[in-house]
Tab-separated table of C-alpha atoms in Angstrom:
chain	number	residue	atom	x	y	z
H	133	MET	CA	-0.047	-0.083	0.057
H	134	THR	CA	1.411	3.478	-0.908
H	135	VAL	CA	0.998	6.470	1.125
H	136	TYR	CA	-1.550	7.792	-1.312
H	137	GLU	CA	-3.630	4.724	-1.063
H	138	PHE	CA	-3.510	4.838	2.781
H	139	ILE	CA	-4.565	8.423	2.737
H	140	LYS	CA	-7.308	7.906	0.120
H	141	THR	CA	-8.580	5.034	2.218
H	142	HIS	CA	-8.500	6.776	5.660
H	143	ARG	CA	-9.148	10.342	4.572
H	144	GLY	CA	-12.192	10.984	6.837
H	145	THR	CA	-10.394	9.601	9.892
H	146	ILE	CA	-7.326	11.548	9.100
H	147	GLU	CA	-9.180	14.824	8.661
H	148	GLN	CA	-11.118	14.221	11.909
H	149	MET	CA	-7.825	13.703	13.763
H	150	GLY	CA	-6.445	16.905	12.306
H	151	ARG	CA	-9.140	18.764	13.806
H	152	ILE	CA	-9.019	17.066	17.235
H	153	LEU	CA	-5.320	16.443	18.015
H	154	THR	CA	-3.075	19.409	18.916
H	155	SER	CA	-0.010	17.229	17.878
H	156	LEU	CA	0.959	13.661	17.154
H	157	GLU	CA	2.319	13.449	20.512
H	158	ASP	CA	-1.010	13.051	21.681
H	159	CYS	CA	-1.172	9.589	20.109
H	160	THR	CA	1.935	8.499	22.152
H	161	SER	CA	0.396	9.722	25.265
H	162	VAL	CA	-2.240	7.253	25.435
H	163	ASP	CA	-0.425	4.882	27.511
H	164	LEU	CA	0.404	7.598	30.082
H	165	TYR	CA	-3.282	8.567	30.295
H	166	GLU	CA	-4.321	5.063	30.824
H	167	ASP	CA	-1.829	4.684	33.789
H	168	TYR	CA	-3.248	8.018	34.988
H	169	MET	CA	-6.837	6.636	34.987
H	170	LYS	CA	-6.004	3.266	36.769
H	171	MET	CA	-4.010	5.207	39.325
H	172	LYS	CA	-6.856	7.714	39.870
H	173	THR	CA	-9.375	4.858	40.157
H	174	MET	CA	-7.046	3.525	42.889
H	175	ARG	CA	-7.426	6.826	44.588
H	176	TYR	CA	-3.966	7.747	44.663
H	177	LYS	CA	-3.124	11.394	45.333
H	178	MET	CA	-2.736	13.567	42.201
H	179	THR	CA	0.828	14.714	43.153
H	180	TYR	CA	1.887	11.101	43.605
H	181	ILE	CA	0.260	10.172	40.236
H	182	ALA	CA	2.162	13.028	38.487
H	183	GLN	CA	5.570	12.299	40.125
H	184	HIS	CA	5.248	8.646	39.319
H	185	LEU	CA	4.192	9.035	35.662
H	186	ALA	CA	6.869	11.651	35.159
H	187	ASP	CA	9.577	9.319	36.499
H	188	LYS	CA	8.136	6.420	34.467
H	189	TYR	CA	7.914	8.395	31.133
H	190	GLY	CA	10.931	10.579	31.638
H	191	ILE	CA	9.092	13.805	31.224
H	192	SER	CA	8.352	16.719	33.850
H	193	GLU	CA	5.364	16.718	36.362
H	194	ARG	CA	3.995	19.764	34.544
H	195	LYS	CA	3.998	17.956	31.252
H	196	VAL	CA	1.988	15.033	32.955
H	197	PHE	CA	-0.718	17.593	33.865
H	198	ARG	CA	-0.762	19.073	30.451
H	199	ILE	CA	-1.256	15.563	28.790
H	200	VAL	CA	-3.959	14.579	31.302
H	201	LYS	CA	-5.750	17.998	30.694
H	202	ARG	CA	-5.516	17.697	26.875
H	203	LEU	CA	-6.685	14.199	26.732
H	204	SER	CA	-9.504	14.619	29.155
H	205	GLU	CA	-11.120	17.465	26.904
H	206	GLU	CA	-14.576	16.574	25.378
H	207	VAL	CA	-14.428	16.052	21.524
H	208	VAL	CA	-17.009	17.998	19.477
H	209	LEU	CA	-17.475	16.399	16.092
């Protein structure tokens, strides 16, 4: 399959993602967000969650908060 064929086949999905995602980094942050949701369900404190995820993913605590906020936003289609 060529890039053209892929885009032609998935054009609608790609256009929707272009409107929703602020960057492709959002796709790589899904695992972090899933870990966040598990820890939140287990009632860990937010500061502990942020510190743990920052260490695990090698990013700052502030970036963890930004990712969680961005991925928690409601999508309007």
